[in-house]
Tab-separated table of C-alpha atoms in Angstrom:
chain	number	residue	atom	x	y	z
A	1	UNK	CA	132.111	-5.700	147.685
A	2	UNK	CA	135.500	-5.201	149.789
A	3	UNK	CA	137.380	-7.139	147.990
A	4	UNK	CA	136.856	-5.510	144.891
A	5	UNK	CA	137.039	-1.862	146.258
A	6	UNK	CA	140.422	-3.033	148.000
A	7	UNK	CA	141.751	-4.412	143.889
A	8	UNK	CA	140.343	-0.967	142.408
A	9	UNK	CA	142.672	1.095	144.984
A	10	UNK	CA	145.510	-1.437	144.595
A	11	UNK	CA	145.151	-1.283	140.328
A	12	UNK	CA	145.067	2.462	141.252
A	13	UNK	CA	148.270	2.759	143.303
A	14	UNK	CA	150.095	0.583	141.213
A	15	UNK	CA	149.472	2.477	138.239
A	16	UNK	CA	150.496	6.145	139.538
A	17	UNK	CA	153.508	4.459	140.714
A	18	UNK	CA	154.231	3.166	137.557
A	19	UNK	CA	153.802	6.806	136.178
A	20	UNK	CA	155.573	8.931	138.145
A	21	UNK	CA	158.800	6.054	137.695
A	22	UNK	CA	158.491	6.458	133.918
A	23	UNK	CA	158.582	10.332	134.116
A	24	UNK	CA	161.240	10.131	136.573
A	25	UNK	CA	163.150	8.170	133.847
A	26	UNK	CA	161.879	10.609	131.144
A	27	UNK	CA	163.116	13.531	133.269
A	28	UNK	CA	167.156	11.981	134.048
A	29	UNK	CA	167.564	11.087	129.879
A	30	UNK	CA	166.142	14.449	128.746
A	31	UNK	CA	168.730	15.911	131.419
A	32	UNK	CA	171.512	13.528	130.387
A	33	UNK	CA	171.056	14.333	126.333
A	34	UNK	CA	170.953	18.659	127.413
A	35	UNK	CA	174.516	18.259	129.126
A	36	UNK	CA	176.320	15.148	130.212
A	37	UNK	CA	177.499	15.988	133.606
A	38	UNK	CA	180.896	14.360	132.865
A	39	UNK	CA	181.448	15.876	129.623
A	40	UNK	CA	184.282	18.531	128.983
A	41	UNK	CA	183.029	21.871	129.445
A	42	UNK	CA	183.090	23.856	126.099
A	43	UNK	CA	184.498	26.952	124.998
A	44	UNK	CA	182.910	30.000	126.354
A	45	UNK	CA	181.307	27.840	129.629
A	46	UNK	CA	182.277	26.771	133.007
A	47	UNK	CA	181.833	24.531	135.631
A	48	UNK	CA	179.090	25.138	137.962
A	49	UNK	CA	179.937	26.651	141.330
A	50	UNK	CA	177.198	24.311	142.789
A	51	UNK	CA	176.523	20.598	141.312
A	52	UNK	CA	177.806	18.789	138.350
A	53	UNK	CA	177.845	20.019	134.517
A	54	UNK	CA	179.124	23.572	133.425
A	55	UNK	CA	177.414	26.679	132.381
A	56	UNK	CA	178.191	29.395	129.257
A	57	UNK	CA	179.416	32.031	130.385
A	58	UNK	CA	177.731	35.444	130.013
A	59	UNK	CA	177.433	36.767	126.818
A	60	UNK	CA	176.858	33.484	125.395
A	61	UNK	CA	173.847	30.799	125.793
A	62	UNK	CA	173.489	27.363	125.354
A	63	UNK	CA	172.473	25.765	121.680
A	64	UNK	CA	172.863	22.520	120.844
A	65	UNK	CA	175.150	21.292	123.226
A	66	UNK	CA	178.106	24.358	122.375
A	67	UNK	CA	178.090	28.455	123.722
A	68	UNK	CA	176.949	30.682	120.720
A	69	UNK	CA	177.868	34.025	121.663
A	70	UNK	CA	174.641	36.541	121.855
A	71	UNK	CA	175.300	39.395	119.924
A	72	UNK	CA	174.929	42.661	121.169
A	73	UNK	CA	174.170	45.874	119.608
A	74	UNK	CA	175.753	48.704	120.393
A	75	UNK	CA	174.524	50.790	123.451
A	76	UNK	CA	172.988	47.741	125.038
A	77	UNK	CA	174.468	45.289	127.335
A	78	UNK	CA	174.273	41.794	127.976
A	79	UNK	CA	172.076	39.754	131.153
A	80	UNK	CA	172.171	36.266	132.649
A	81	UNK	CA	168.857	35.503	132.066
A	82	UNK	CA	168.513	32.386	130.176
A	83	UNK	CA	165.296	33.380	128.395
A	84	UNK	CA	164.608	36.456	126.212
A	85	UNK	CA	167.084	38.126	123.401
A	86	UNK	CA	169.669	38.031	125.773
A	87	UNK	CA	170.279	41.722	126.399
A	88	UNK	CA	168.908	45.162	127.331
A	89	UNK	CA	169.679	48.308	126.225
A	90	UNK	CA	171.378	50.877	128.412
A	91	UNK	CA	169.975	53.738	129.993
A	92	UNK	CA	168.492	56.475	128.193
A	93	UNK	CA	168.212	53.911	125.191
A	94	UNK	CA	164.868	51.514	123.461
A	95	UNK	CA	164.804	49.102	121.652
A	96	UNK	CA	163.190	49.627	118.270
A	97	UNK	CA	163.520	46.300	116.415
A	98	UNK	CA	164.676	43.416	118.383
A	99	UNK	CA	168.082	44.041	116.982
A	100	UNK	CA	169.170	48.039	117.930
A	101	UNK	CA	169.048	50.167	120.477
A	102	UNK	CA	167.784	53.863	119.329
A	103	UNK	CA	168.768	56.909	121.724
A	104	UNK	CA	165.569	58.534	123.492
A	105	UNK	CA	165.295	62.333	122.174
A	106	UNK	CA	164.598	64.181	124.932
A	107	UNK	CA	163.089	67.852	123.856
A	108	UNK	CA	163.580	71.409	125.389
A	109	UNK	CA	161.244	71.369	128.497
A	110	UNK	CA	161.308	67.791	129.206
A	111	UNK	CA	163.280	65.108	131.043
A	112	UNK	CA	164.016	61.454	130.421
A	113	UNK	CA	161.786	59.353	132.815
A	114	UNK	CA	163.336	57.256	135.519
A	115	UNK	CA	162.930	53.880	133.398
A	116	UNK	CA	165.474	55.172	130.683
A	117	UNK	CA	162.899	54.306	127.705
A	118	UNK	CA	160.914	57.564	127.459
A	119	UNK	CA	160.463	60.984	128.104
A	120	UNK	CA	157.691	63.460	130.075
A	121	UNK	CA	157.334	67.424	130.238
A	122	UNK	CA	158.446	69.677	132.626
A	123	UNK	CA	155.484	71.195	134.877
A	124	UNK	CA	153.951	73.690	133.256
A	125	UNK	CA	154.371	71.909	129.880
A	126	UNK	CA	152.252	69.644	127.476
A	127	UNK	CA	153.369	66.876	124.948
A	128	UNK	CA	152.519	67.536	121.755
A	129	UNK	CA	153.745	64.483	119.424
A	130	UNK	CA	157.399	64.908	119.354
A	131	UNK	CA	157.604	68.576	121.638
A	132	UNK	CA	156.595	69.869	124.615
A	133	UNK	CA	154.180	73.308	124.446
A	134	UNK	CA	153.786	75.502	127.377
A	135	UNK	CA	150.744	75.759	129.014
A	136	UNK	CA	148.976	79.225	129.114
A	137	UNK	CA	146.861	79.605	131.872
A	138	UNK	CA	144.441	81.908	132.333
A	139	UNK	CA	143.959	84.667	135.181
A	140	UNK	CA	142.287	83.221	138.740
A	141	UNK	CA	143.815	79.873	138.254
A	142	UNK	CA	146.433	77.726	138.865
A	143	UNK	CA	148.478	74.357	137.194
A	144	UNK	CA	146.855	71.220	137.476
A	145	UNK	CA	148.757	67.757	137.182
A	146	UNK	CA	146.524	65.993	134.743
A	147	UNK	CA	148.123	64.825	132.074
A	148	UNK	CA	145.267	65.020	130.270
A	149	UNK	CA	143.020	68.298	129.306
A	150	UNK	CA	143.602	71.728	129.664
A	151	UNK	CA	146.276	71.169	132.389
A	152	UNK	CA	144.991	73.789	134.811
A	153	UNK	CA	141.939	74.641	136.971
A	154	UNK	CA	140.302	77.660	138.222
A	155	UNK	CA	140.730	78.766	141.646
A	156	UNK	CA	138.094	78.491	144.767
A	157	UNK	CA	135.933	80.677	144.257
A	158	UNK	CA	135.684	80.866	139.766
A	159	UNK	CA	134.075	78.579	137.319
A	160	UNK	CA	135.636	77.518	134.011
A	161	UNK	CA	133.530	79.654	131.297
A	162	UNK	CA	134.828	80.283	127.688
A	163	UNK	CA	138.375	79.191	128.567
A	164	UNK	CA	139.049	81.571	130.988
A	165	UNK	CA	137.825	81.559	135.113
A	166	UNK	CA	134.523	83.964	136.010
A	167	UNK	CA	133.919	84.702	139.514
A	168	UNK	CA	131.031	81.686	140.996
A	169	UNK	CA	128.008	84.346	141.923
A	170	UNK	CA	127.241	82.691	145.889
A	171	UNK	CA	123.645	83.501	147.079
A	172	UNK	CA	122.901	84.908	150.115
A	173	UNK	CA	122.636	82.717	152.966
A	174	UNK	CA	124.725	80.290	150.919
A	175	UNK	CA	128.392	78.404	150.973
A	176	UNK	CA	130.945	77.425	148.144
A	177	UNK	CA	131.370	73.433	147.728
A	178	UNK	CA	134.442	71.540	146.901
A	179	UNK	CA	132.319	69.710	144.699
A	180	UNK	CA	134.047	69.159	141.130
A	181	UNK	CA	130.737	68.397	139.732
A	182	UNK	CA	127.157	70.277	139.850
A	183	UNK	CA	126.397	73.390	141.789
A	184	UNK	CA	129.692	74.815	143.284
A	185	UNK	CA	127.223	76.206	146.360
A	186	UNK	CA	125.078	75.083	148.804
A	187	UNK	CA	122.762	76.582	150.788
A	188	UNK	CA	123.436	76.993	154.917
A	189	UNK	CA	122.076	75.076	157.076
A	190	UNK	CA	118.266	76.120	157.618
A	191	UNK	CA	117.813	77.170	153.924
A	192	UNK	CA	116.926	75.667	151.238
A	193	UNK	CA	117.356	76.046	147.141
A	194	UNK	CA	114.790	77.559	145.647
A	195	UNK	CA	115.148	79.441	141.737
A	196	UNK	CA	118.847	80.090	142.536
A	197	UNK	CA	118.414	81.525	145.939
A	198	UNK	CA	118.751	80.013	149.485
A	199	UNK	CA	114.969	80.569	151.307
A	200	UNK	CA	114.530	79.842	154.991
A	201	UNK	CA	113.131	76.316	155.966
A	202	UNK	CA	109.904	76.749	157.877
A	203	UNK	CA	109.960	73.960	160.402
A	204	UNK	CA	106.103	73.001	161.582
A	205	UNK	CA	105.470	72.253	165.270
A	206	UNK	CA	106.784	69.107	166.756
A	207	UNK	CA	109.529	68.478	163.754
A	208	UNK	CA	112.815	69.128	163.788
A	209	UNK	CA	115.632	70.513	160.970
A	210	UNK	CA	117.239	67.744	159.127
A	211	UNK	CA	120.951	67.604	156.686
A	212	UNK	CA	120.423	66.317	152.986
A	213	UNK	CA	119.660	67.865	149.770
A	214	UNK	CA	116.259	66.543	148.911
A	215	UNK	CA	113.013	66.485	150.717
A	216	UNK	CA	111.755	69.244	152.776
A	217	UNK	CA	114.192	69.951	155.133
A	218	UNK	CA	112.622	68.730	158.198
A	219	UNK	CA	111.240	65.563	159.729
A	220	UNK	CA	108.476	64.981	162.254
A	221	UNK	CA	109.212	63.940	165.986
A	222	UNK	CA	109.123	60.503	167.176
A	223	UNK	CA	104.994	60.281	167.545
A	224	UNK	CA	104.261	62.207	164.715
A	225	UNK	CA	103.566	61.960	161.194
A	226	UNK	CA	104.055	64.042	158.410
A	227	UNK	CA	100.842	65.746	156.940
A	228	UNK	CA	101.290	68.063	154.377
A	229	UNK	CA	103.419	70.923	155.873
A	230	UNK	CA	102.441	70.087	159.667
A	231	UNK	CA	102.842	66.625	161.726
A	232	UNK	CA	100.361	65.093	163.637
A	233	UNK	CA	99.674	62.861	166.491
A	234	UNK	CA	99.824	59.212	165.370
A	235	UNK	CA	96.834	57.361	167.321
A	236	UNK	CA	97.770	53.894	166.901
A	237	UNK	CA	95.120	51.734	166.647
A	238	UNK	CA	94.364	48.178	169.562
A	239	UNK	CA	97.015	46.054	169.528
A	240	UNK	CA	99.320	48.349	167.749
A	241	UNK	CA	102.435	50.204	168.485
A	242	UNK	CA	105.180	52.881	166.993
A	243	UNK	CA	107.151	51.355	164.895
A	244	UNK	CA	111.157	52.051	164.646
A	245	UNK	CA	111.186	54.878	162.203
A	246	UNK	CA	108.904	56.554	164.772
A	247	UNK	CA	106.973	58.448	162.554
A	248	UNK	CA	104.229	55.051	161.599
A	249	UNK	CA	102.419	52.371	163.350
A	250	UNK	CA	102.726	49.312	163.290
A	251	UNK	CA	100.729	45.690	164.610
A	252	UNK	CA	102.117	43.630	167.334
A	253	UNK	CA	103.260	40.464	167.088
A	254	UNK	CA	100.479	37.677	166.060
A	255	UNK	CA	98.397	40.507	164.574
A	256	UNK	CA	97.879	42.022	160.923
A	257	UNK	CA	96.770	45.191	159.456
A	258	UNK	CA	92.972	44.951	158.138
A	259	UNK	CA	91.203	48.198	157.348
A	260	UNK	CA	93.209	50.594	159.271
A	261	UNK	CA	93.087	48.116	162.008
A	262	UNK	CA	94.692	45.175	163.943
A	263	UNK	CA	93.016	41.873	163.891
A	264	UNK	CA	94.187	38.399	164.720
A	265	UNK	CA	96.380	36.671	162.279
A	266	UNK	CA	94.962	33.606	161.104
């Protein structure tokens, strides 16, 4: 059983080794038949600062074996990149068809963004296709800078109605939210909602005021549980005990519930 695990790994070994030599080989002709190191550099191409073989010169890349010089349109300039068309256009200019460079238009109330290709409106302004509109705001608010919608908002204090901002009516006992969404009040602490007005919280003995929005505003103390609108004493049961929330019972260890009682677990 060695042996032949020991020829396996050996047939194994011998074959990546005979791989990696043949793509080594592969590798040095396909380099060789690019560029002969030893050949005279061509027109438009020179020898490599680093290395043997030559490089074209800029402007120009390499096809079959000579420097074809990249043509340029006008208002774009030519890169040393290897890959691609072989130019960009300048700032301020796009290119439209793989072949020219079109100046960007820039409109009254707008500027040409920083990456030279496109344009944006001033604040204050909206595109519109091929212009830039103003934006009329209405009274009680203020510009906004979303690109998108009505490009304003109403101030703290007014609602968005009809297109225009209407003064948010706050109840009595009651706070305006920052909330962009839902009610823009709250009631105070110690009230809650109820119709559209802010009623007091009537905590029961032996509870105590709680934050949130739902639920009745107030929880029982540790002890207690909730019964309606009052707490009462929990009396936990033989072997039984508060459990964490501190408003239940639960069984001790090795016990289990059974008709309101604790009995042996089985």
């Amino acid at each position: 059983m060695l042996s032949f695990e020991t020829g396996a790994l050996f047939v194994a070994r011998s074959t990546w080794r005979v791989f990696v030599a043949a793509f080594l080989v592969l590798l040095f002709v396909s380099v060789a038949v690019a560029q002969d190191p030893t050949s005279v550099t061509p027109e438009n191409a020179h020898d490599r600062s680093f290395g043997a073989g030559w490089t074209c010169d800029d402007g120009y890349r390499l096809v079959d074996g000579a420097c074809i010089a990249i043509v340029v349109p006008e208002d774009a300039f030519a890169t040393e990149r290897s890959y691609g068309k072989g130019w960009e256009c300048r700032h301020g200019f796009k290119d439209v068809d793989e072949s020219t460079c079109r100046e960007v238009v820039v409109p009254p109330n707008a500027y040409l963004k920083a990456t030279g290709e496109d344009w944006a409106c001033d604040r204050g302004y909206r595109r519109v296709r091929n212009r830039c509109e103003v934006i009329e705001s209405p009274e009680n608010s203020f510009l906004s800078d979303d690109a998108y919608g009505s490009g304003w908002e109403c101030d703290r204090g007014f609602s968005e109605e009809a297109g225009g901002c209407v003064t948010i009516n706050v109840p009595e006992n009651a706070y305006l939210t920052n909330k962009r969404y839902g009610p823009p009040w709250a009631c105070d602490r110690g009230f809650v909602e109820k119709g559209g007005r802010c009623e007091p919280i009537v905590v029961p003995d032996n509870a105590f005021l709680v934050g949130g929005e739902f639920g009745p505003g107030w929880q029982c103390e540790r002890g207690y549980e909730q019964d309606g609108n009052t707490c009462i004493l929990i009396v936990p049961p033989q072997n039984a005990h508060i459990d964490r929330s501190g408003n239940r019972w639960a069984c001790n260890r090795g016990f289990r519930m059974l008709g309101g009682q604790c009995v042996l677990a089985r």
